[in-house]
Each structure stands twice: as structure tokens, then as C-alpha cells.
Coordinates of C-alpha atoms in Angstrom, one line a residue:
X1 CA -13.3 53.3 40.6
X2 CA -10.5 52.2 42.4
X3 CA -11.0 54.9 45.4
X4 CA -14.4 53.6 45.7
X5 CA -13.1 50.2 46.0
X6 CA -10.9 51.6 48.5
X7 CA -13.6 53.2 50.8
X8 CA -16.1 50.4 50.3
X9 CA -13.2 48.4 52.0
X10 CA -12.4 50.3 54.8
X11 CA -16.2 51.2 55.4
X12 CA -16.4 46.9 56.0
X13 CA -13.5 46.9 58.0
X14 CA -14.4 49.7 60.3
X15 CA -17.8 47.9 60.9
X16 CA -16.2 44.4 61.9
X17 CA -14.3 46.6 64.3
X18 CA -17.2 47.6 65.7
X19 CA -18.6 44.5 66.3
X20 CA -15.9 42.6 67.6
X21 CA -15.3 45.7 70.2
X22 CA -19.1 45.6 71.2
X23 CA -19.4 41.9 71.5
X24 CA -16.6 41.8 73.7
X25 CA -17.1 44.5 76.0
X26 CA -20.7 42.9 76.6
X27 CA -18.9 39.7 77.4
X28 CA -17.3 41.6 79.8
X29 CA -19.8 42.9 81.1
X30 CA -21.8 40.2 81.6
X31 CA -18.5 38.1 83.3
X32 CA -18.4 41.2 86.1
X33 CA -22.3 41.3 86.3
X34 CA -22.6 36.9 87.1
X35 CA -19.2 38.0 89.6
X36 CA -20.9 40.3 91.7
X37 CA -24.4 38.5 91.5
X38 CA -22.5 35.5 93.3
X39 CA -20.8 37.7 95.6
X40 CA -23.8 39.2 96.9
X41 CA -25.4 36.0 97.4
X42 CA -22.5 34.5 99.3
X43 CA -22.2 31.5 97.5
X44 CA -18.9 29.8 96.0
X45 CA -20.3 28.4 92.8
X46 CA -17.4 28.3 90.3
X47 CA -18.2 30.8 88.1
X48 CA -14.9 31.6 86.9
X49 CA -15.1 29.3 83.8
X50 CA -17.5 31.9 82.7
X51 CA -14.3 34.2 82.0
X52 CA -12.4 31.7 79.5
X53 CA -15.2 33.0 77.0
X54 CA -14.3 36.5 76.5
X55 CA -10.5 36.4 77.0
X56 CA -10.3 33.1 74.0
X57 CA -12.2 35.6 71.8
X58 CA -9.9 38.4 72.7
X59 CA -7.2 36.7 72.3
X60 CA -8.6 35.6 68.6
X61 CA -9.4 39.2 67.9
X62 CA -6.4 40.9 69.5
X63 CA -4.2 38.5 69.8
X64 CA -1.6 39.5 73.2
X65 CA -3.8 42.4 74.6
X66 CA -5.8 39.8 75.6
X67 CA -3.7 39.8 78.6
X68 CA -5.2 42.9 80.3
X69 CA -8.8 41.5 80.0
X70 CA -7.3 38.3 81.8
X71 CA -5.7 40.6 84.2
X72 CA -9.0 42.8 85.0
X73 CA -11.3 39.8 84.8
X74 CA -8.7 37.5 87.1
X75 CA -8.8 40.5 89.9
X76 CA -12.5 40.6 90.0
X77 CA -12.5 37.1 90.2
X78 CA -10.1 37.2 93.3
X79 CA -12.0 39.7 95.0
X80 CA -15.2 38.3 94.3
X81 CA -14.1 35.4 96.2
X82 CA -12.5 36.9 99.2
X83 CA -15.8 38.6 99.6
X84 CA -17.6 35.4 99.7
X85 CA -15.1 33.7 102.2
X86 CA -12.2 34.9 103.0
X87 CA -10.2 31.9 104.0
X88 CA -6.9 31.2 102.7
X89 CA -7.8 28.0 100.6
X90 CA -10.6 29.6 98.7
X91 CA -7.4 32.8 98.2
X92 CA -4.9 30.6 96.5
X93 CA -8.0 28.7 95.0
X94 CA -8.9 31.7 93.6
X95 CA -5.2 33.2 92.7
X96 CA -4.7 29.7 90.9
X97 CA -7.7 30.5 88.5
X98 CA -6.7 33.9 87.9
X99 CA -3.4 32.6 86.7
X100 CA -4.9 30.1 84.5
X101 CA -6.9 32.8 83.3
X102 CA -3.2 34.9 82.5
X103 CA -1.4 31.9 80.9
X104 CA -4.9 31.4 78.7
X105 CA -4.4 34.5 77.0
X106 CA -0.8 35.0 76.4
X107 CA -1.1 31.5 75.3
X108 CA -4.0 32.1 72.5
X109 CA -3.0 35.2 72.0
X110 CA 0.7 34.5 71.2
X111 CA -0.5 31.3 68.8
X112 CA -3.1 33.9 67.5
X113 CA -0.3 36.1 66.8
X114 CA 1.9 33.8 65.4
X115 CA -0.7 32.6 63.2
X116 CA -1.7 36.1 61.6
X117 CA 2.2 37.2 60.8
X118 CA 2.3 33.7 58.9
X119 CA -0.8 34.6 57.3
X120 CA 0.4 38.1 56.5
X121 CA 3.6 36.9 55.1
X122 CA 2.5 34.1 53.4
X123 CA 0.1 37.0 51.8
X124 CA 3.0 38.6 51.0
X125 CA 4.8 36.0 49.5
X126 CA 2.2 35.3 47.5
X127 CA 1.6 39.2 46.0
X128 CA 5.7 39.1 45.6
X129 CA 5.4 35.9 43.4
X130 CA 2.0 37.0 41.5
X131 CA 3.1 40.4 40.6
X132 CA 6.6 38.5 39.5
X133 CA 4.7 36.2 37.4
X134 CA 2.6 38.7 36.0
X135 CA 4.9 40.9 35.2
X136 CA 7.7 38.4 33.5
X137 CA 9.2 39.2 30.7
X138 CA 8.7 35.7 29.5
X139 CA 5.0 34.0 28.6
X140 CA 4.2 32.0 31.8
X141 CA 1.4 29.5 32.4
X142 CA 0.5 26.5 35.0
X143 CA -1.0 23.8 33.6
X144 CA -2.6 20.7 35.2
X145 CA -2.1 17.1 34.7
X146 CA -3.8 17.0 31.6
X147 CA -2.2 19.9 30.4
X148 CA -5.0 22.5 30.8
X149 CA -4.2 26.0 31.5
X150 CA -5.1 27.1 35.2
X151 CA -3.1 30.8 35.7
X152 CA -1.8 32.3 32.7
X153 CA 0.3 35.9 32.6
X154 CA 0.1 39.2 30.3
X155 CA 3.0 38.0 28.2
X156 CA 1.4 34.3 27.2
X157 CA -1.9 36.7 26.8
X158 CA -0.2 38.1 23.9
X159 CA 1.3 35.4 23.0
X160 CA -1.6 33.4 21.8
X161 CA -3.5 36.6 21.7
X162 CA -6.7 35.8 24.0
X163 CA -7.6 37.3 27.6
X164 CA -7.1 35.2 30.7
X165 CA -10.8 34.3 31.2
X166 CA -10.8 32.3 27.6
X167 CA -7.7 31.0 28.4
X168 CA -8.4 29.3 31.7
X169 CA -9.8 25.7 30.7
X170 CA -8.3 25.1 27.2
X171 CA -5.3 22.9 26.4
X172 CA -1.9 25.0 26.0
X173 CA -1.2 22.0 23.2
X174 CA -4.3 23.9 21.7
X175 CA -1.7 26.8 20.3
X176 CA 0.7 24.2 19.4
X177 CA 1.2 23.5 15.0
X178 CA -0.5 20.1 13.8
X179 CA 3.1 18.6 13.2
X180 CA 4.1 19.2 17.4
X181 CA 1.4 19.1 18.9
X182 CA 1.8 14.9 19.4
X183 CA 4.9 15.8 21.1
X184 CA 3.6 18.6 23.1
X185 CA 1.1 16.5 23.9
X186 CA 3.3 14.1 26.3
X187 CA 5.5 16.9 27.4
X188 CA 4.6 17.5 30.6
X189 CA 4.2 14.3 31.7
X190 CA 7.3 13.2 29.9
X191 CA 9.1 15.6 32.2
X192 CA 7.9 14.9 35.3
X193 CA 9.3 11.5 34.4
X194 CA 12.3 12.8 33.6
X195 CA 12.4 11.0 29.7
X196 CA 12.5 14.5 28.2
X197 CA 14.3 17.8 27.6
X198 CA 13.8 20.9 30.2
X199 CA 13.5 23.0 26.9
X200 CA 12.0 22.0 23.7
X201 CA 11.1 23.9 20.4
X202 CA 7.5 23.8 19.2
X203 CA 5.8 25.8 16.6
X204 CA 2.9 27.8 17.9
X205 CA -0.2 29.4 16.0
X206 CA -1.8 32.3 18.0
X207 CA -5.3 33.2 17.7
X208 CA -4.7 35.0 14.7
X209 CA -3.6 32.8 12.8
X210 CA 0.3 33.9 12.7
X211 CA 2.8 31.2 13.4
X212 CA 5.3 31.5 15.7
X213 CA 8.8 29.8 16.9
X214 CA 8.6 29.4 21.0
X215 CA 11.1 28.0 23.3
X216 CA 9.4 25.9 25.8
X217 CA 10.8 25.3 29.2
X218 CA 8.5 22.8 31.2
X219 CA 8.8 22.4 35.3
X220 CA 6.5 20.1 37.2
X221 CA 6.1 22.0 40.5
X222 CA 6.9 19.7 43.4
X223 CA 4.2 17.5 45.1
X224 CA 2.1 18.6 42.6
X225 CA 0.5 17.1 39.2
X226 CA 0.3 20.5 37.6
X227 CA 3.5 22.3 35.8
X228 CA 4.9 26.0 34.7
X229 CA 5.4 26.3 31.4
X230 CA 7.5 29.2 30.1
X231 CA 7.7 30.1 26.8
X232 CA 10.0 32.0 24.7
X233 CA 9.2 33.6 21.5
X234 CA 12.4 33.0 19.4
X235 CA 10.7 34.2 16.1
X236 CA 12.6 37.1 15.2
X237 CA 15.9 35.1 16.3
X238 CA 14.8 31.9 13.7
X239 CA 14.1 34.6 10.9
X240 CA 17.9 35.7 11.7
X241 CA 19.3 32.5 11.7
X242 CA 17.6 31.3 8.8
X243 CA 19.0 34.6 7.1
X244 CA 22.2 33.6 8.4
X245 CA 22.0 30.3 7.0
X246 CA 21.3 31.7 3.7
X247 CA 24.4 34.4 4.1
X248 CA 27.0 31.6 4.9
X249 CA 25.6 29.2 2.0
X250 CA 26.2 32.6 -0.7
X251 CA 29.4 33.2 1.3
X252 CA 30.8 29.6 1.0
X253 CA 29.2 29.5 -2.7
X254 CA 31.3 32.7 -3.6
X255 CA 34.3 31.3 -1.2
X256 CA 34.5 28.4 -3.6
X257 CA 33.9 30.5 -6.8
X258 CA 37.2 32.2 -5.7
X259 CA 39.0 29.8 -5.2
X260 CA 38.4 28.2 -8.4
X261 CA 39.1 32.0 -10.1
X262 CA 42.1 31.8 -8.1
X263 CA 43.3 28.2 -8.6
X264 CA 42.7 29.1 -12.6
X265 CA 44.5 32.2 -12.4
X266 CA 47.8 31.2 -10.4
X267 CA 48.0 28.5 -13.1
X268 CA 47.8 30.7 -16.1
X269 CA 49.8 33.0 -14.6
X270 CA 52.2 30.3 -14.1
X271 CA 52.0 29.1 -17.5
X272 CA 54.0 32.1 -19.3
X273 CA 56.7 31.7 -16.7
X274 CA 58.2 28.5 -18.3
X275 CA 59.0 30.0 -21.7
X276 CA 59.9 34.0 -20.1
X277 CA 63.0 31.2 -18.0
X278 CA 64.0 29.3 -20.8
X279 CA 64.1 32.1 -23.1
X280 CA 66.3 33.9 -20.6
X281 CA 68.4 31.0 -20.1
X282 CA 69.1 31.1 -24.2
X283 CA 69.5 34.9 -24.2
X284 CA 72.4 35.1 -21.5
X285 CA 74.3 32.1 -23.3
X286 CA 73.8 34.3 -26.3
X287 CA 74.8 37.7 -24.8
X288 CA 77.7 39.3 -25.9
X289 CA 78.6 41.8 -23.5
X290 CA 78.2 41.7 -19.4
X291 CA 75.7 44.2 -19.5
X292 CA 73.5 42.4 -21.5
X293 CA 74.2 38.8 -19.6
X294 CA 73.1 41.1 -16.4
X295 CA 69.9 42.4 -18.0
X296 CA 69.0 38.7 -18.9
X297 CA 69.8 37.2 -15.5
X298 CA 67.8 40.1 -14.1
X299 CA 65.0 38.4 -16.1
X300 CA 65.7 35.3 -15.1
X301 CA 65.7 36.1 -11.5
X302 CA 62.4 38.4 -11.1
X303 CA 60.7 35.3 -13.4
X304 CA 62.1 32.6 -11.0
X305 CA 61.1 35.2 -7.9
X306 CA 57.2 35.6 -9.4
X307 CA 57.2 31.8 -10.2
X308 CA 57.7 31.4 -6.5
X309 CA 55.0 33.8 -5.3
X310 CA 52.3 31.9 -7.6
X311 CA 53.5 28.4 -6.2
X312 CA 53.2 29.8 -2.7
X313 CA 49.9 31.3 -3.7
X314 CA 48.6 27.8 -5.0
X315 CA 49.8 26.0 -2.2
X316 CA 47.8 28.2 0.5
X317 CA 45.0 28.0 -2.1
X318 CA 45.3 23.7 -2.0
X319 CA 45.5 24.0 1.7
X320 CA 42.2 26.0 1.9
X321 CA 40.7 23.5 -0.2
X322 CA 41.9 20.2 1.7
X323 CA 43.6 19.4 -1.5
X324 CA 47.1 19.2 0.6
X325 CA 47.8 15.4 1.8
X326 CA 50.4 14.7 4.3
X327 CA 52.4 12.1 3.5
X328 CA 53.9 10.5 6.6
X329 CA 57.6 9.2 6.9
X330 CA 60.4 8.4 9.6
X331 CA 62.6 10.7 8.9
X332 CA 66.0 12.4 10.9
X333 CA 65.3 15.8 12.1
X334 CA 69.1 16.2 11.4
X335 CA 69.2 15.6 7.8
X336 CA 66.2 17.7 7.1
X337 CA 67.8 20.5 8.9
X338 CA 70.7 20.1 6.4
X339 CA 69.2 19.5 3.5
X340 CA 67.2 22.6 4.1
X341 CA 70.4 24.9 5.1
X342 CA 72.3 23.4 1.8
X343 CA 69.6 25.0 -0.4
X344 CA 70.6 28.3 0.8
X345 CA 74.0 28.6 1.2
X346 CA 74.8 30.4 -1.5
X347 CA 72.6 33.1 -0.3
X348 CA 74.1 33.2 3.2
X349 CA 77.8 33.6 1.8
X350 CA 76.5 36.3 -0.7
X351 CA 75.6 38.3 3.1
X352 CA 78.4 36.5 4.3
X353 CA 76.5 34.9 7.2
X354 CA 76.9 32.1 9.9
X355 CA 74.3 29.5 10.1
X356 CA 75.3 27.4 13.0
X357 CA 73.0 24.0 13.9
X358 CA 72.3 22.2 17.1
X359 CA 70.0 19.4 15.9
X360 CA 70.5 15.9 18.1
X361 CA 70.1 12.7 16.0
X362 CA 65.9 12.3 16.6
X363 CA 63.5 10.4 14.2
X364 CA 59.9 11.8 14.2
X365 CA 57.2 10.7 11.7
X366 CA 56.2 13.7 9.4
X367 CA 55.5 14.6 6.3
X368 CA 59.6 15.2 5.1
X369 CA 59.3 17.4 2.0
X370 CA 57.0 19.8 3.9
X371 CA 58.6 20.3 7.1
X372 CA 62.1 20.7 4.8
X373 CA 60.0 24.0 3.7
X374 CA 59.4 25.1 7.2
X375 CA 62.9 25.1 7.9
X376 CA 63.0 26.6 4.2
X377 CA 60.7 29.1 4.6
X378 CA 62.2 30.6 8.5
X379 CA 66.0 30.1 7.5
X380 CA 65.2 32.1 3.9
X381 CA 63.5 35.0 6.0
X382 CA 66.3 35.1 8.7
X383 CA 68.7 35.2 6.0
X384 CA 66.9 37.9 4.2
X385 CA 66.0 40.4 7.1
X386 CA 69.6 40.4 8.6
X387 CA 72.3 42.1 7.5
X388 CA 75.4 41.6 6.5
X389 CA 77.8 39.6 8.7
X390 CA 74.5 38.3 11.1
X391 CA 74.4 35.2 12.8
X392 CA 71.4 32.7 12.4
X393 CA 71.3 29.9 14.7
X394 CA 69.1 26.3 13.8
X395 CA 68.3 25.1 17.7
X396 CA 66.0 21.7 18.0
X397 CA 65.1 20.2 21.7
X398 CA 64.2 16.8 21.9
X399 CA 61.1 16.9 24.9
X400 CA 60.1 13.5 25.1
X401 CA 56.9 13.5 22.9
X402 CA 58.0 16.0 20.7
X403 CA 60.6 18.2 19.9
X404 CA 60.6 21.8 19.9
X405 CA 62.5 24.0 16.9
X406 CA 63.9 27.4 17.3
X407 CA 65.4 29.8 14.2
X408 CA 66.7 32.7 15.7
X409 CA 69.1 35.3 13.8
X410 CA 70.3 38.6 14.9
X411 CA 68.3 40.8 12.3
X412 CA 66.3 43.9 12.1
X413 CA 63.6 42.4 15.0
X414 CA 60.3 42.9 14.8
X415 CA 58.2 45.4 16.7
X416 CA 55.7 44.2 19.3
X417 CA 52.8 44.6 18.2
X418 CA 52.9 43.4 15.1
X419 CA 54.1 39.7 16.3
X420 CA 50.4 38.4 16.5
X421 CA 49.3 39.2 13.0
X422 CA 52.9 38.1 11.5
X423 CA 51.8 34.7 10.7
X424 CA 48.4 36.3 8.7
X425 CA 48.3 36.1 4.9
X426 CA 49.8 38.8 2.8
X427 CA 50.6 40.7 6.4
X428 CA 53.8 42.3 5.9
X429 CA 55.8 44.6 8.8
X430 CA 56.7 47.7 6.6
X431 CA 60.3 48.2 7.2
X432 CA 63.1 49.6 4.4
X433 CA 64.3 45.9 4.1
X434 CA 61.0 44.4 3.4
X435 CA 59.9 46.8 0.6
X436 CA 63.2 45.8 -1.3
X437 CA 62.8 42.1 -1.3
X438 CA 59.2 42.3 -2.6
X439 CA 57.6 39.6 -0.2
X440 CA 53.9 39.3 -0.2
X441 CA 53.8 37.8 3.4
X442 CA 52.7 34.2 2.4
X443 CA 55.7 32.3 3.7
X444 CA 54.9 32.2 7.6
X445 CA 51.5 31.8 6.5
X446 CA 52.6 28.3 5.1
X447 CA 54.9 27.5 8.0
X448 CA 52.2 28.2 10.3
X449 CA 49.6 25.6 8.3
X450 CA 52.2 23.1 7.9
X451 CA 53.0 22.3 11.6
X452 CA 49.2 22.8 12.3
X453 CA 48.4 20.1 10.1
X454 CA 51.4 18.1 12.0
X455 CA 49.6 18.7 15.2
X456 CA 51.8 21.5 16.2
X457 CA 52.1 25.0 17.3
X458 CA 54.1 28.2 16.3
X459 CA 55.3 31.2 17.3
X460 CA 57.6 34.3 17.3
X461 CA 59.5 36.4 20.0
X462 CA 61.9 39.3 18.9
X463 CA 63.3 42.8 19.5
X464 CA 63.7 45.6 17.5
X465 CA 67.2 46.0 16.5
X466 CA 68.5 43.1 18.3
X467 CA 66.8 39.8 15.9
X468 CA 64.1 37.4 16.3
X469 CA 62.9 33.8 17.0
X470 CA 60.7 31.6 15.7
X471 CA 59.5 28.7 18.0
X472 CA 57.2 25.5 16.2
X473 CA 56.9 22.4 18.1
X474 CA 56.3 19.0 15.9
X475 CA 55.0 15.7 17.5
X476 CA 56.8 12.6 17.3
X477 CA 54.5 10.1 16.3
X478 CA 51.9 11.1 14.2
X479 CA 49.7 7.4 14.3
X480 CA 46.2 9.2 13.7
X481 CA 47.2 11.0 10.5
X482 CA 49.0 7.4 9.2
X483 CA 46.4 5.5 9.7
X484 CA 44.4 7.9 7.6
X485 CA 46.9 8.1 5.0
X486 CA 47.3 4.6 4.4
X487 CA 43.4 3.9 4.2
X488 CA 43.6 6.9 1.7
X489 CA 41.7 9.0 3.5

């Protein structure tokens, strides 16, 4: 069917051909026939506007060739008139119109020509951009000022599931659910004023009946009334996020169960602690030999180690559930630094450490009892993971706005890669020295939500074999988190 079409075309084109070549080679013919005719009779009747008539229609038809019909009709003309008189005057009479006759044709035949490659690319264009909008991966459709459809593509076609022909005419708010379609309704216009959205979500209902979720993206195409419409069928990608929605609502539901299994379980696992210390505390005053007093205070010292594992457990199990309140206070970065190195002396002798301080006299407004347990937490680690004889040095800078806090100690160092991930819950760098002290990893964790919560930041360098440093920078003023705490909030 196609290759018919194909030589039903050219069969017309060869036949307009035809005619244009006989039409103007009769033309012509005629033009030399009227030339000699007045030659023979010796007369000077201007004749020559006789010519214009087939070089204009060459010029149409074949554009700059027309030149060489100028040419061959101006030198008959030239001779024709040196034949009738061959003065000089009537010569450059005659040389003038056979110019005129040149400058004619290039003229119309270059505008001719210029005319015909606009033509053919504007042709062009137009196939580029068709078979573009046909083939779109996206449903596209121009609709008027009222919103009817005029050009539709394949994707919209099955889209709303009809053919072009049945689409042409009808309203696209036509595909459009009962409870949009008032706002699909003044879409168009809408945006062409500029009072709405470039892309909107409508619900659509195709031919068959099947509901759909589309995306629609409205242009009004410039000095126009009429718009493109794309549409993108986000179906599949609202049946996602509505399955989604419905994962994170189980996931938060069984987030909160648990933490309530866990908040219930730290505290009854706390609650046999109490007796197991006190107990203990009886036994060793009732001991009679040193090996039983060691037994007991073993007890007493794995109890009081677990009943600080469950605090630090329920702690990071408040701060999860927003339970945790900062309570904000002046208070001297000095004497927390202090009061946080006095509660572990007696651990640094036993290793026979050197804690050494440079803390300058600075007030800051933070919660006081929590930011003693960051220094707490880092000191108690740098104690622990350095050996014998180490050196651990307390190092705050006051900057201006805040102040910035260094532990560093001259321990075992911790590997590169695992300094990202040290801060994580229950992540622990498995070294000789940490599977003797029993840690779960929850300590750093707690640093690191503390001086969030304060509006700072925290980190870690080190080397293996040569110590580590732990960096956390606190604010000075906290007014936001104040003002909060006295409305109660």
C-alpha cells in the first residue's frame, strides 16, 4: 500500500514537470517568434516587455536557472534590434533591456529560492517536531482556549484509551474524576495567567473505566490561546507510595512497640540489681577470709558494671523517645571539667595515669549534668583503652561563639576505617583490650546525642599505636532551647 502511494506520487510529480517544461518552452517560443516577426517588418515596437513573462515563470519554477532564459531571450532581443536599426541609441537601448531582463531573473529567482529552502526547512522542522511529539514517551495533547483537544499523540491515545479521530473535539477535562475536574476546568486559563502551578495532580478515568493518577504539566504556547498539556501516568508510583506509607506506619507501630518492650525490660532488669548490691555489700562485711571478701566484691563490681549498661541502655532508649529534656544553666566549663576528672581518679591511679587540663575560666549555658557525662563518658574510655603509665590530656578552646573540646590520650589508637561508624550504637573496634572490659559501644553513642542536642558536633582522629582524639564543639548561648524550656516545652 505504501509503494503504491509512493508511485501514485511520483507519477503526479513527473506530470507537473511536464507541464511546467512545455508551457515554458512555448513561452519561449512564442517571445523568439513576436522577435523576429518585428524584425522582419522593420519596426521598433517595444516588444521586449513580452520577455518578462516567461523568465518570472522560470524563475518561479526554477528558481536561478532562470538566468540562462534571460540570457538567450536578452541576446535575441539585442540582435533583433540592431537588425531593425542599427544606431547606437537604439544598441544601449537595447543592451539596457536585456540587463533588466538579467537582473529580473536572478532577482525572482534568488527570492524564489530563498523562499523554497524556508519552505523546505520549515517542512522539516515541522516533521522533526511531529515525529518528536508523536513518538514522546509522555501523553501529549494541544488543547484550545476552551480546553478542547486539537492534536493528540500515541501515548495520551492509550492513555484515555480512544483513537485520535474521537479524540479531536472533546474536552481533555472529559477524562478528568468528578472531584477535579472543577479544577481542571480553569487550568489552562489559570496558567496562562500565571495564578497556577506548571504541574498539578488530577485523577483521570480512561475509557474503560480504570482510574488513573496523572501528573499534568500545562504550557500556553506563546501568541497563542491554545496550550500543550503533558501528562504523566504516576499510577504505579502512587500504588508505591501508598504501600510505602503503609510500611513506615507498621514500622513506626513496631518501632514504638520496641521501645516500650525495651523501656519494660531495661527496668526489670534493673530491678534485681538493687538487692544482688546490697546483698553483696552485707556479704563482704560478713566475710571472713580475703578470698571470700574478693569473690563478693567481684559481685559487687560486675552488678554495679551491668547496672551501668541498663542505665546507658535506658537513656539512649529516652533519647529516641524525646523523653530526654535539657535543662539549661550557666555553668563554668572549668568546674565541669573537674568535677568530671574527680569521679575517676581512682581509676587513673590504679593505671597510674596523668590526666593533665587546659580549660580557661569560660561560662556557656548547657545542660550541666549532661555535658559532665560527656567528659565522663570520653575521659572513662581514654582511661580504659590506654595502658599503663599513658598520658590523657583535657584541652578546651574558647572560639568566640563556642568553644571547642579535645580528649586526647596516648592509647591503643584506632584504625581508620573504623572512625566513621565509632560513634554508632553497640559498634565496638574488636581489639584484645576491648573484649576484656566488656563494653557494648553505647557510650560515644550518648556523647554524640548529647552535644547534638546542644547544637553541636563531634568527632574523632587517631592512629594505631600512637592514641586518639575526640573533638565536640558546644555553643555558648543556647537562647532557642531556654526559651523552650522555660515555656515547658
Amino acid at each position: 500500500m505504501w509503494k503504491k502511494h509512493n508511485q501514485k506520487g511520483a507519477k503526479e510529480t513527473a506530470r507537473r514537470r511536464s507541464f511546467k517544461f512545455f508551457t515554458l518552452l512555448s513561452l519561449i517560443l512564442l517571445c523568439i517568434s513576436i522577435s523576429i516577426f518585428f524584425a522582419s517588418m522593420h519596426k521598433t515596437i517595444v516588444y521586449a516587455h513580452f520577455f518578462y513573462i516567461p523568465i518570472i515563470l522560470a524563475a518561479i519554477w526554477y528558481k536561478k536557472r532562470a538566468i540562462y532564459i534571460a540570457i538567450l531571450l536578452g541576446v535575441m532581443h539585442i540582435f533583433s534590434s540592431i537588425f531593425t536599426s542599427p544606431a547606437l541609441g537604439i544598441f544601449m537601448e537595447s543592451l539596457g533591456r536585456a540587463s533588466m531582463l538579467f537582473i529580473v531573473a536572478y532577482t525572482i529567482g534568488l527570492i524564489s529560492q530563498r523562499c523554497e529552502d524556508a519552505r523546505e526547512e520549515l517542512k522539516s522542522a515541522e516533521e522533526r517536531y511531529r515525529t518528536i511529539f508523536e513518538h514522546a514517551l509522555t501523553a501529549l495533547c494541544v488543547v484550545d482556549a476552551e480546553g478542547r483537544i486539537l492534536l493528540a499523540n500515541r501515548q495520551f491515545e492509550e492513555l484515555v484509551g480512544l483513537q485520535a479521530e474521537n479524540l479531536r473535539g472533546r474536552h481533555w477535562t472529559d477524562f478528568v474524576a468528578e472531584e477535579d475536574a472543577e479544577r481542571a476546568r480553569d487550568y489552562c486559563e489559570s496558567r496562562r495567567k500565571g495564578g497556577a502551578p506548571a504541574c498539578s495532580l488530577f485523577k483521570f478515568i480512561n475509557s474503560k473505566g480504570e482510574r488513573k493518577y496523572v501528573n499534568a504539566c500545562m504550557e500556553p504556547i506563546p501568541n497563542s490561546k491554545e496550550c500543550i498539556l503533558s501528562l504523566l501516568d504516576i499510577t504505579e508510583l502512587k500504588k508505591k507510595e501508598e504501600e510505602l506509607r503503609e510500611t513506615c506506619k507498621k514500622l513506626e507501630e513496631l518501632d514504638k512497640m520496641k521501645r516500650d518492650f525495651l523501656n519494660v525490660a531495661y527496668h526489670e532488669m534493673r530491678s534485681p540489681l538493687a538487692p544482688i548490691v546490697g546483698y553483696a555489700s552485707m556479704l563482704e562485711m560478713c566475710a571472713h577470709t580475703e578470698k571470700e571478701r574478693k569473690y563478693v566484691r567481684s559481685i559487687e563490681r560486675c552488678a554495679r558494671q551491668l547496672e551501668k549498661m541498663i542505665n546507658r541502655m535506658l537513656e539512649l532508649a529516652r533519647i529516641d523517645g524525646e523523653a530526654v529534656k535539657l535543662s539549661i544553666e550557666k555553668a563554668s566549663v572549668r568546674k565541669i571539667v573537674e568535677q568530671a576528672v574527680a569521679t575517676l581518679l581512682t581509676e587513673a591511679r590504679e593505671k597510674r595515669h596523668k590526666i593533665s587540663l587546659s580549660v580557661p575560666d569560660v561560662e556557656i549555658e548547657c545542660d550541666k549534668q549532661k555535658i559532665i557525662e560527656v567528659f565522663t563518658n570520653l575521659i572513662s574510655n581514654a582511661i580504659k583503652y590506654t595502658k599503663e603509665g599513658g598520658r590523657i590530656e583535657v584541652i578546651v578552646e574558647d572560639r568566640g561563639e563556642d568553644i571547642k573540646c579535645c580528649v586526647a590520650d596516648t592509647g591503643i589508637g584506632i584504625p581508620k576505617e573504623h572512625l566513621p561508624k565509632i560513634f554508632e550504637r553497640f559498634y565496638v573496634v574488636d581489639t584484645s583490650l576491648t573484649r576484656k572490659s566488656g563494653s557494648l559501644g553505647l557510650g560515644l553513642s550518648i556523647v554524640k546525642e548529647y552535644v547534638r542536642m546542644h547544637g553541636g558536633k563531634v568527632w574523632a582522629t587517631s592512629e594505631v599505636g600512637k592514641g586518639s582524639k575526640f573533638f565536640f564543639t558546644l555553643p555558648k548561648r543556647q537562647e532557642g532551647k531556654r526559651e523552650k524550656e522555660e515555656r515547658g516545652e
